[in-house]
Amino acid sequence: MLPFLSLLFLLSLLPFSLSQSPRGVFIDCGTTVRSVIDGREWAPDTGYISTGTPRNLTTPDLVPILSTVRTFPIQGNVFKKFCYVIPVYRTGKYLVRTMYFYGGVNGNPAPPVFDQMIDGTFWSVVNTTEDFVKGMSSYYEGVFVAAGKTMSLCLAANTYTDSDPFISALEFVLLENSLYNSTDFGKYGLHLIARHGFGYSGPIIRYPDDQFDRYWEPFGENNPTIMRVRNVSVSGFWNLPPLKVFQTELTVGQAEPMELQWPPNSISNSTYYIALYFADDRDSSSGNSRVFNITINGVTYYPDMNVTPAGAVVFANQWVLAGLTKITLTPAAGSNIGPLINAGEVFEVLLLGGRTLTRDVIALEKMKNSFQNPPLDWTGDPCLPRQYSWTGVTCSEGPRIRVTALNLTGMGLSGSLSPSIANITALTGMWFGNNSLSGSIPDLSPLKQLAILHLEDNQLSGEIPQSLGNIDSLRELFLQGNNFTGQVPNGLTSKPGLNLRISPGNPFLTPPRS
């Protein structure tokens, strides 16, 4: 969790045109009107989500995008996700930021703790309690590559959640390909732990200083600092940090070690991406030498670091950390100037959860559209993360994720059965009994592994398809309590081992020929 120093620092009205703004999607959750803030157009969230309740906060003096939230019902929805679906550029690299300010919207004194995920990957627990007590908002930030034409940001209650999950704002900012490009984004995503300008004590450095609107928080009020406009000309940094972070530094006046506890808070035992940024405005012809060694928790991170006005970044993309972290900059032998540091970023490296097979996802989306009242959590990835699969959807294990069963018995569904069901070819069982579905049974003959089909107690009509008799694996077919007409296919009545039920009900159905 990354807090703001003040709500007032979040968004200031700046006279920049939309053409200069970061490329991406900016969503003001819970509002119904568009607004232009910081030169960016913030859209209402109604075009990206169809569930949840928009709410207004009564907290005075809030910046616009924090004054409304969307909440999601916890009742009966533990481990059921609610997802924003965002159009993106396939293979595009995106900074994703979620923002939260509780404002007492649920009536509880403390905000709820809940989960957030991106596509099929668990991202983090959202716990804004500490910030809210201090009167501050919170944000979470990650870097992910779009595997398709949409990305989903999902929220879900967990067993610790005591009131409705909520969200204030959501951003998807398109990044340059060079940013964090040592990470294999086909396997991993990045979850921001800390990003600081060292020696800096002003408001958060962000857009327009950072063209991608990354937030560089101040760090170093109680440390030896030099804050001045420095003559540096950094270049060649593929992470493209803003020039402003190089205008201040943390340093010591003599050739002695400098220690930092950074990130400032204890972190979980995991693998991290660490990038440290340096630039020196010292005239190299002065004869003074600023060379130092970098260790993290006593382990050598980078030896003999020689900082110049052109700047340097050192990084590790798979570094194991746990608990409190100590970074030590120690002058190298012969160096007569103390070390310095300008900025740093730490991300937790997240192993991606994968994706459900695209054809299954497309088929389920068409099936959802054929229902008039589908389950509320049928958004995002149907199978992943595992604990948050869609209501009634069972999926396979292993690297190739398929939908293997659908159980929507007694869900109060109306509408029809989409022919797209036949494209989910790994299905072994479907239970749609005790609903209000109408229309006919589509051709299900492509479902070669289908063993169980329950359609009883609906309002289905038309003839029973002959093709059902051609599914060799079918052993249980319940059709009673509908309005089918015509004859029962001989291929079903003569099928060995098939448990077939067609009555009671179906008053217009002609018995099969004897």
Coordinates of C-alpha atoms in Angstrom, one line a residue:
M1 CA 0.0 0.0 0.0
L2 CA 1.4 3.4 -1.0
P3 CA -0.1 6.4 0.8
F4 CA -0.3 10.0 -0.3
L5 CA 1.2 12.7 1.9
S6 CA -2.0 14.7 1.6
L7 CA -5.3 14.4 -0.3
L8 CA -4.6 17.9 -1.7
F9 CA -1.4 16.7 -3.4
L10 CA -3.2 14.1 -5.4
L11 CA -4.6 16.3 -8.2
S12 CA -3.8 19.9 -8.8
L13 CA -5.3 21.8 -11.7
L14 CA -2.6 22.3 -14.2
P15 CA -2.9 24.1 -17.6
F16 CA -1.8 21.3 -19.8
S17 CA -3.7 20.2 -22.9
L18 CA -5.0 16.7 -23.4
S19 CA -2.5 16.2 -26.2
Q20 CA 0.3 16.4 -23.7
S21 CA -1.3 14.0 -21.2
P22 CA -0.2 10.3 -20.7
R23 CA -1.8 7.9 -23.1
G24 CA -4.3 5.6 -21.4
V25 CA -7.7 5.3 -19.7
F26 CA -8.6 7.3 -16.6
I27 CA -11.7 6.2 -14.7
D28 CA -13.4 8.2 -11.9
C29 CA -15.3 5.4 -10.1
G30 CA -18.9 6.1 -9.0
T31 CA -19.3 9.4 -10.9
T32 CA -21.7 10.0 -13.8
V33 CA -19.9 12.9 -15.5
R34 CA -16.7 13.4 -17.4
S35 CA -14.1 15.9 -16.0
V36 CA -10.7 17.2 -17.1
I37 CA -8.1 17.3 -14.3
D38 CA -4.4 17.8 -14.8
G39 CA -5.0 17.9 -18.5
R40 CA -6.4 14.4 -18.5
E41 CA -10.0 13.4 -19.2
W42 CA -11.5 11.3 -16.5
A43 CA -14.4 9.2 -17.6
P44 CA -17.3 7.8 -15.5
D45 CA -17.0 4.1 -14.8
T46 CA -20.4 3.1 -16.2
G47 CA -18.9 2.0 -19.6
Y48 CA -16.4 -0.4 -17.9
I49 CA -18.5 -2.2 -15.3
S50 CA -22.2 -3.2 -15.0
T51 CA -22.3 -4.2 -11.3
G52 CA -21.8 -2.3 -8.0
T53 CA -23.4 0.8 -6.6
P54 CA -22.1 4.4 -7.2
R55 CA -21.8 6.4 -3.9
N56 CA -21.0 10.0 -3.0
L57 CA -18.7 10.8 0.0
T58 CA -19.6 13.5 2.4
T59 CA -16.0 14.2 3.5
P60 CA -15.3 17.9 2.8
D61 CA -12.5 19.3 0.6
L62 CA -11.9 16.1 -1.4
V63 CA -10.2 16.3 -4.8
P64 CA -12.8 15.4 -7.4
I65 CA -11.8 11.8 -8.2
L66 CA -11.9 10.8 -4.5
S67 CA -15.4 12.3 -3.8
T68 CA -17.2 9.3 -5.3
V69 CA -16.7 5.6 -5.0
R70 CA -18.3 2.4 -6.4
T71 CA -19.0 -0.3 -3.8
F72 CA -19.7 -4.0 -4.3
P73 CA -22.0 -6.2 -2.2
I74 CA -20.2 -8.5 0.2
Q75 CA -23.4 -10.4 1.1
G76 CA -23.1 -13.9 -0.4
N77 CA -20.1 -12.8 -2.5
V78 CA -17.0 -13.9 -0.6
F79 CA -14.3 -14.8 -3.2
K80 CA -16.6 -13.6 -5.9
K81 CA -14.9 -11.0 -8.1
F82 CA -16.3 -7.8 -9.6
C83 CA -14.3 -6.6 -12.6
Y84 CA -13.7 -3.5 -14.6
V85 CA -13.0 -4.5 -18.2
I86 CA -10.7 -2.0 -20.0
P87 CA -10.0 -1.9 -23.8
V88 CA -6.2 -1.9 -24.3
Y89 CA -3.6 -2.5 -27.0
R90 CA -2.6 -6.1 -27.3
T91 CA 1.0 -6.6 -26.1
G92 CA 1.0 -3.0 -24.7
K93 CA 2.8 -2.5 -21.4
Y94 CA 0.6 -0.7 -18.9
L95 CA 1.0 1.0 -15.6
V96 CA -2.1 0.1 -13.6
R97 CA -3.0 2.2 -10.6
T98 CA -6.0 1.8 -8.2
M99 CA -6.9 4.6 -5.8
Y100 CA -8.9 4.3 -2.6
F101 CA -10.4 6.7 -0.1
Y102 CA -13.0 5.1 2.2
G103 CA -14.7 8.2 3.6
G104 CA -16.9 6.0 5.9
V105 CA -19.1 5.0 2.9
N106 CA -20.1 1.7 4.5
G107 CA -20.9 3.2 7.9
N108 CA -18.2 1.2 9.6
P109 CA -15.5 3.2 11.4
A110 CA -12.7 1.3 9.5
P111 CA -12.5 0.5 5.8
P112 CA -12.8 -3.1 4.6
V113 CA -9.9 -5.2 3.7
F114 CA -10.3 -7.1 0.4
D115 CA -8.4 -8.4 -2.6
Q116 CA -7.6 -7.0 -6.0
M117 CA -6.4 -8.9 -9.1
I118 CA -5.5 -8.2 -12.7
D119 CA -6.8 -10.6 -15.3
G120 CA -6.1 -14.1 -13.9
T121 CA -3.4 -12.9 -11.5
F122 CA -3.8 -12.2 -7.8
W123 CA -2.3 -8.7 -7.3
S124 CA -2.5 -7.8 -3.7
V125 CA -4.6 -7.3 -0.6
V126 CA -6.1 -3.8 -0.3
N127 CA -5.8 -2.5 3.2
T128 CA -6.2 1.2 3.5
T129 CA -6.9 1.3 7.3
E130 CA -3.7 3.0 8.4
D131 CA -3.9 5.7 5.8
F132 CA -7.5 6.4 6.4
V133 CA -6.9 6.9 10.1
K134 CA -4.4 9.6 9.1
G135 CA -6.9 11.2 6.7
M136 CA -5.0 10.0 3.6
S137 CA -6.0 8.1 0.5
S138 CA -4.1 5.1 -0.7
Y139 CA -2.9 3.8 -4.1
Y140 CA -1.6 0.6 -5.5
E141 CA 0.5 0.4 -8.7
G142 CA 1.6 -2.4 -11.0
V143 CA 3.1 -2.9 -14.4
F144 CA 1.5 -5.6 -16.7
V145 CA 1.5 -6.4 -20.4
A146 CA -1.8 -6.9 -22.1
A147 CA -2.2 -10.4 -23.4
G148 CA -5.4 -9.5 -25.3
K149 CA -7.5 -6.6 -26.4
T150 CA -8.9 -6.1 -22.9
M151 CA -7.6 -6.2 -19.3
S152 CA -9.7 -6.7 -16.2
L153 CA -9.1 -5.2 -12.8
C154 CA -11.1 -7.1 -10.3
L155 CA -12.1 -6.6 -6.6
A156 CA -13.3 -9.4 -4.3
A157 CA -14.2 -9.9 -0.7
N158 CA -12.1 -12.4 1.3
T159 CA -12.6 -14.0 4.7
Y160 CA -11.4 -10.9 6.5
T161 CA -13.7 -8.5 4.6
D162 CA -16.3 -7.0 7.0
S163 CA -18.1 -4.6 4.6
D164 CA -18.5 -3.8 1.0
P165 CA -15.3 -3.5 -1.1
F166 CA -15.0 -0.1 -2.8
I167 CA -12.8 1.8 -5.3
S168 CA -12.3 5.5 -6.0
A169 CA -10.4 5.7 -9.2
L170 CA -8.6 3.5 -11.8
E171 CA -5.8 4.3 -14.3
F172 CA -4.3 2.3 -17.2
V173 CA -1.3 4.3 -18.6
L174 CA 0.5 3.0 -21.7
L175 CA 4.2 2.8 -21.1
E176 CA 7.2 2.9 -23.5
N177 CA 8.5 -0.6 -24.4
S178 CA 11.8 0.3 -22.8
L179 CA 10.5 0.7 -19.3
Y180 CA 11.5 -2.2 -17.0
N181 CA 12.3 -4.2 -20.1
S182 CA 14.6 -6.7 -18.2
T183 CA 11.4 -8.3 -16.9
D184 CA 9.8 -11.1 -18.8
F185 CA 6.3 -9.8 -18.8
G186 CA 5.1 -13.0 -20.5
K187 CA 5.7 -14.7 -17.1
Y188 CA 5.7 -11.9 -14.6
G189 CA 4.1 -8.6 -13.5
L190 CA 5.5 -6.0 -11.2
H191 CA 3.8 -4.7 -8.0
L192 CA 5.2 -1.4 -6.8
I193 CA 6.5 -1.5 -3.2
A194 CA 8.3 1.9 -3.1
R195 CA 9.4 4.7 -5.4
H196 CA 11.2 7.6 -3.9
G197 CA 13.2 10.7 -4.8
F198 CA 16.0 10.7 -2.2
G199 CA 16.8 14.0 -0.5
Y200 CA 13.5 15.4 -1.8
S201 CA 11.0 16.9 0.6
G202 CA 8.3 18.5 -1.6
P203 CA 5.0 17.2 -3.0
I204 CA 4.9 13.9 -4.9
I205 CA 6.8 14.2 -8.3
R206 CA 4.4 13.0 -11.0
Y207 CA 2.9 14.2 -14.3
P208 CA 4.0 16.4 -16.0
D209 CA 7.5 15.9 -14.6
D210 CA 7.0 12.2 -15.1
Q211 CA 5.5 11.7 -18.6
F212 CA 3.9 8.4 -17.5
D213 CA 2.5 9.9 -14.2
R214 CA 4.5 7.6 -12.0
Y215 CA 4.5 8.8 -8.4
W216 CA 7.9 9.6 -6.9
E217 CA 7.4 10.2 -3.1
P218 CA 9.8 12.3 -1.0
F219 CA 12.4 10.5 1.1
G220 CA 15.1 12.0 3.3
E221 CA 13.7 14.8 5.5
N222 CA 15.7 13.4 8.4
N223 CA 18.8 12.5 6.4
P224 CA 21.8 14.5 5.2
T225 CA 20.5 16.1 2.0
I226 CA 21.4 18.6 -0.7
M227 CA 18.5 20.1 -2.5
R228 CA 19.4 22.3 -5.4
V229 CA 19.1 22.6 -9.2
R230 CA 21.9 20.4 -10.3
N231 CA 23.7 20.5 -13.7
V232 CA 23.1 17.0 -14.8
S233 CA 22.2 15.7 -18.2
V234 CA 21.0 12.2 -17.7
S235 CA 20.6 10.1 -20.8
G236 CA 20.1 6.5 -21.9
F237 CA 17.9 5.4 -18.9
W238 CA 15.4 3.0 -20.4
N239 CA 13.1 3.4 -17.4
L240 CA 12.9 7.1 -18.3
P241 CA 12.9 8.6 -14.7
P242 CA 12.0 12.3 -14.6
L243 CA 14.8 14.8 -14.6
K244 CA 13.4 16.3 -11.3
V245 CA 14.4 13.3 -9.3
F246 CA 18.1 14.1 -10.1
Q247 CA 17.8 17.7 -8.8
T248 CA 18.1 16.5 -5.2
E249 CA 20.3 13.9 -3.6
L250 CA 21.0 12.1 -0.4
T251 CA 24.7 12.3 0.4
V252 CA 27.3 12.6 3.2
G253 CA 29.9 15.3 3.4
Q254 CA 32.9 13.0 3.8
A255 CA 34.2 9.8 2.3
E256 CA 32.3 7.6 4.8
P257 CA 29.5 5.0 4.4
M258 CA 25.9 6.0 4.1
E259 CA 23.1 3.7 5.3
L260 CA 19.4 3.8 4.3
Q261 CA 16.5 1.7 5.6
W262 CA 14.7 1.5 2.3
P263 CA 12.0 0.5 1.5
P264 CA 10.9 2.3 4.6
N265 CA 8.6 -0.5 5.7
S266 CA 9.1 -4.2 6.3
I267 CA 8.3 -6.3 3.3
S268 CA 7.2 -9.9 2.8
N269 CA 9.6 -12.7 1.8
S270 CA 9.5 -12.6 -2.0
T271 CA 11.5 -11.8 -5.1
Y272 CA 11.9 -8.1 -6.0
Y273 CA 13.0 -5.8 -8.9
I274 CA 15.2 -3.1 -7.6
A275 CA 16.4 -0.1 -9.5
L276 CA 18.6 2.7 -8.1
Y277 CA 19.4 6.0 -9.9
F278 CA 22.4 8.2 -9.6
A279 CA 23.8 11.3 -11.3
D280 CA 26.6 13.7 -10.2
D281 CA 27.0 17.3 -11.2
R282 CA 30.6 17.4 -10.0
D283 CA 33.3 18.4 -12.5
S284 CA 35.2 15.2 -13.2
S285 CA 38.4 17.3 -13.9
S286 CA 38.6 18.4 -10.3
G287 CA 40.6 15.3 -9.4
N288 CA 38.2 14.2 -6.8
S289 CA 36.9 10.6 -7.0
R290 CA 33.4 9.5 -6.1
V291 CA 33.4 5.7 -6.4
F292 CA 31.5 3.5 -4.0
N293 CA 30.2 0.0 -3.4
I294 CA 26.5 -0.8 -3.0
T295 CA 25.3 -3.6 -0.7
I296 CA 21.8 -4.7 0.3
N297 CA 21.5 -6.3 3.7
G298 CA 25.3 -6.9 3.5
V299 CA 25.2 -8.6 0.1
T300 CA 27.1 -6.9 -2.7
Y301 CA 24.6 -5.3 -5.1
Y302 CA 27.0 -3.4 -7.3
P303 CA 30.7 -2.7 -6.8
D304 CA 32.8 0.3 -7.8
M305 CA 29.9 2.6 -8.8
N306 CA 31.3 5.6 -10.6
V307 CA 28.7 8.3 -10.9
T308 CA 28.9 11.0 -13.7
P309 CA 26.7 13.8 -14.8
A310 CA 25.3 11.5 -17.5
G311 CA 23.8 9.4 -14.7
A312 CA 23.6 5.7 -14.1
V313 CA 21.0 3.2 -13.1
V314 CA 21.8 -0.2 -11.5
F315 CA 19.1 -2.8 -11.2
A316 CA 18.4 -6.4 -10.3
N317 CA 15.2 -8.1 -11.6
Q318 CA 15.2 -11.2 -9.3
W319 CA 16.5 -10.2 -5.8
V320 CA 15.1 -12.0 -2.7
L321 CA 14.2 -9.7 0.2
A322 CA 12.3 -10.1 3.5
G323 CA 11.6 -7.8 6.4
L324 CA 13.5 -4.6 6.8
T325 CA 16.0 -3.7 4.1
K326 CA 19.3 -1.8 4.6
I327 CA 21.1 -0.3 1.7
T328 CA 24.7 0.7 2.3
L329 CA 26.8 2.9 0.1
T330 CA 30.5 2.6 1.0
P331 CA 33.3 4.7 -0.6
A332 CA 35.7 2.5 -2.6
A333 CA 39.4 2.4 -1.8
G334 CA 41.0 5.7 -2.9
S335 CA 37.7 7.6 -3.2
N336 CA 37.8 10.9 -1.3
I337 CA 34.1 12.0 -1.8
G338 CA 31.1 10.5 0.0
P339 CA 28.5 8.5 -1.9
L340 CA 25.2 9.8 -3.2
I341 CA 21.9 8.5 -4.4
N342 CA 19.0 10.3 -6.2
A343 CA 16.1 7.9 -6.6
G344 CA 15.0 4.3 -6.4
E345 CA 12.2 1.9 -7.2
V346 CA 11.3 -1.5 -5.7
F347 CA 8.7 -3.8 -7.2
E348 CA 7.6 -7.2 -6.0
V349 CA 7.9 -9.7 -9.0
L350 CA 4.5 -11.4 -9.4
L351 CA 4.2 -14.8 -11.2
L352 CA 1.3 -14.4 -13.6
G353 CA -1.6 -16.7 -13.0
G354 CA -2.3 -17.5 -16.7
R355 CA -5.4 -17.2 -18.8
T356 CA -8.4 -19.4 -19.6
L357 CA -8.3 -20.6 -23.2
T358 CA -9.6 -17.8 -25.4
R359 CA -12.2 -19.8 -27.3
D360 CA -13.8 -20.8 -24.0
V361 CA -13.8 -17.2 -22.7
I362 CA -15.5 -16.0 -25.9
A363 CA -18.1 -18.8 -25.7
L364 CA -18.9 -18.0 -22.1
E365 CA -19.2 -14.3 -23.0
K366 CA -21.7 -15.1 -25.7
M367 CA -23.5 -17.4 -23.3
K368 CA -23.6 -14.6 -20.7
N369 CA -25.2 -12.3 -23.2
S370 CA -27.9 -14.8 -24.0
F371 CA -29.0 -14.8 -20.4
Q372 CA -31.1 -11.9 -19.2
N373 CA -29.8 -12.0 -15.7
P374 CA -26.3 -13.7 -15.6
P375 CA -24.4 -14.1 -12.3
L376 CA -23.0 -10.8 -11.2
D377 CA -19.4 -12.1 -11.0
W378 CA -19.3 -13.2 -14.6
T379 CA -16.6 -10.7 -15.6
G380 CA -12.8 -11.0 -15.9
D381 CA -11.2 -14.4 -16.4
P382 CA -13.7 -17.3 -15.9
C383 CA -11.2 -19.6 -14.2
L384 CA -8.4 -17.5 -12.7
P385 CA -7.3 -16.8 -10.1
R386 CA -8.4 -20.3 -9.0
Q387 CA -10.2 -19.2 -5.8
Y388 CA -12.2 -16.5 -7.7
S389 CA -13.6 -18.5 -10.7
W390 CA -17.0 -17.6 -11.9
T391 CA -20.1 -18.8 -10.2
G392 CA -20.9 -22.3 -11.5
V393 CA -17.7 -22.7 -13.6
T394 CA -15.3 -25.5 -13.0
C395 CA -12.0 -25.5 -14.8
S396 CA -9.1 -27.9 -15.6
E397 CA -5.7 -28.0 -13.9
G398 CA -2.4 -27.6 -15.6
P399 CA -0.9 -25.0 -18.0
R400 CA -3.8 -25.1 -20.5
I401 CA -6.9 -23.9 -18.7
R402 CA -10.2 -25.2 -20.0
V403 CA -13.8 -24.9 -18.7
T404 CA -14.9 -28.5 -17.9
A405 CA -18.3 -28.1 -16.2
L406 CA -21.1 -25.5 -15.8
N407 CA -23.4 -25.8 -12.8
L408 CA -26.1 -23.1 -12.7
T409 CA -28.9 -25.0 -11.1
G410 CA -31.5 -22.9 -9.5
M411 CA -29.8 -19.6 -10.3
G412 CA -33.0 -17.9 -11.5
L413 CA -31.7 -17.6 -15.0
S414 CA -33.9 -16.5 -17.9
G415 CA -33.1 -16.0 -21.5
S416 CA -31.9 -18.8 -23.9
L417 CA -29.0 -21.3 -24.3
S418 CA -26.4 -19.8 -26.7
P419 CA -25.1 -22.1 -29.5
S420 CA -21.7 -21.0 -28.4
I421 CA -21.8 -23.6 -25.6
A422 CA -20.8 -26.1 -28.2
N423 CA -17.4 -24.4 -28.6
I424 CA -16.4 -25.2 -25.0
T425 CA -15.3 -28.7 -26.1
A426 CA -13.8 -29.8 -22.8
L427 CA -17.2 -29.8 -21.1
T428 CA -18.0 -33.0 -19.3
G429 CA -21.1 -31.8 -17.4
M430 CA -23.8 -29.1 -17.6
W431 CA -26.4 -28.4 -15.0
F432 CA -29.0 -25.8 -15.9
G433 CA -32.0 -27.2 -14.1
N434 CA -34.7 -25.3 -12.1
N435 CA -34.4 -22.0 -14.0
S436 CA -36.6 -20.1 -16.5
L437 CA -34.7 -20.7 -19.7
S438 CA -36.7 -20.7 -22.9
G439 CA -36.0 -21.4 -26.6
S440 CA -34.6 -24.6 -28.0
I441 CA -31.6 -26.8 -27.2
P442 CA -28.7 -25.8 -29.5
D443 CA -26.6 -28.4 -31.4
L444 CA -24.2 -29.8 -28.8
S445 CA -22.7 -32.6 -30.9
P446 CA -19.2 -31.0 -30.8
L447 CA -19.1 -31.8 -27.0
K448 CA -17.5 -35.2 -27.4
Q449 CA -16.7 -35.5 -23.7
L450 CA -20.2 -34.5 -22.4
A451 CA -21.4 -37.0 -19.9
I452 CA -24.2 -35.2 -18.0
L453 CA -26.7 -32.7 -19.2
H454 CA -29.5 -31.4 -16.9
L455 CA -32.1 -29.0 -18.4
E456 CA -35.1 -30.1 -16.3
D457 CA -37.7 -27.6 -15.0
N458 CA -37.2 -24.8 -17.4
Q459 CA -39.4 -23.4 -20.2
L460 CA -37.5 -24.9 -23.1
S461 CA -39.4 -25.8 -26.3
G462 CA -39.0 -27.2 -29.8
E463 CA -37.8 -30.7 -30.7
I464 CA -35.2 -32.6 -28.8
P465 CA -32.2 -32.6 -31.1
Q466 CA -31.3 -35.9 -32.8
S467 CA -27.7 -35.0 -32.4
L468 CA -27.7 -35.6 -28.7
G469 CA -27.8 -39.3 -29.4
N470 CA -24.5 -39.0 -31.3
I471 CA -22.6 -38.0 -28.1
D472 CA -21.1 -41.3 -27.2
S473 CA -20.0 -40.2 -23.7
L474 CA -23.6 -39.0 -22.7
R475 CA -24.9 -41.1 -19.8
E476 CA -27.3 -38.7 -18.0
L477 CA -29.9 -36.5 -19.7
F478 CA -32.7 -34.8 -17.7
L479 CA -35.3 -33.0 -19.8
Q480 CA -38.5 -33.2 -17.7
G481 CA -40.5 -30.2 -16.8
N482 CA -40.2 -28.3 -20.1
N483 CA -42.4 -27.8 -23.2
F484 CA -40.7 -30.0 -25.8
T485 CA -42.6 -31.1 -28.9
G486 CA -42.2 -33.8 -31.5
Q487 CA -40.9 -37.3 -30.9
V488 CA -38.2 -38.4 -28.5
P489 CA -35.2 -39.4 -30.8
N490 CA -34.7 -43.1 -31.0
G491 CA -31.0 -42.5 -30.7
L492 CA -31.6 -41.5 -27.1
T493 CA -34.2 -44.1 -26.0
S494 CA -32.1 -46.9 -27.4
K495 CA -28.8 -45.5 -26.1
P496 CA -27.2 -48.1 -23.8
G497 CA -26.4 -46.9 -20.3
L498 CA -28.2 -43.5 -20.7
N499 CA -30.3 -42.3 -17.8
L500 CA -33.0 -40.4 -19.7
R501 CA -35.8 -38.5 -18.0
I502 CA -38.5 -36.7 -20.1
S503 CA -41.4 -36.8 -17.7
P504 CA -43.3 -35.4 -15.8
G505 CA -43.9 -32.4 -18.0
N506 CA -43.4 -32.0 -21.7
P507 CA -47.1 -32.5 -22.4
F508 CA -46.7 -31.9 -26.2
L509 CA -43.9 -34.5 -26.6
T510 CA -44.8 -37.6 -28.6
P511 CA -43.5 -40.9 -27.2
P512 CA -40.8 -42.6 -29.3
R513 CA -41.9 -45.3 -31.8
S514 CA -41.9 -48.7 -30.3

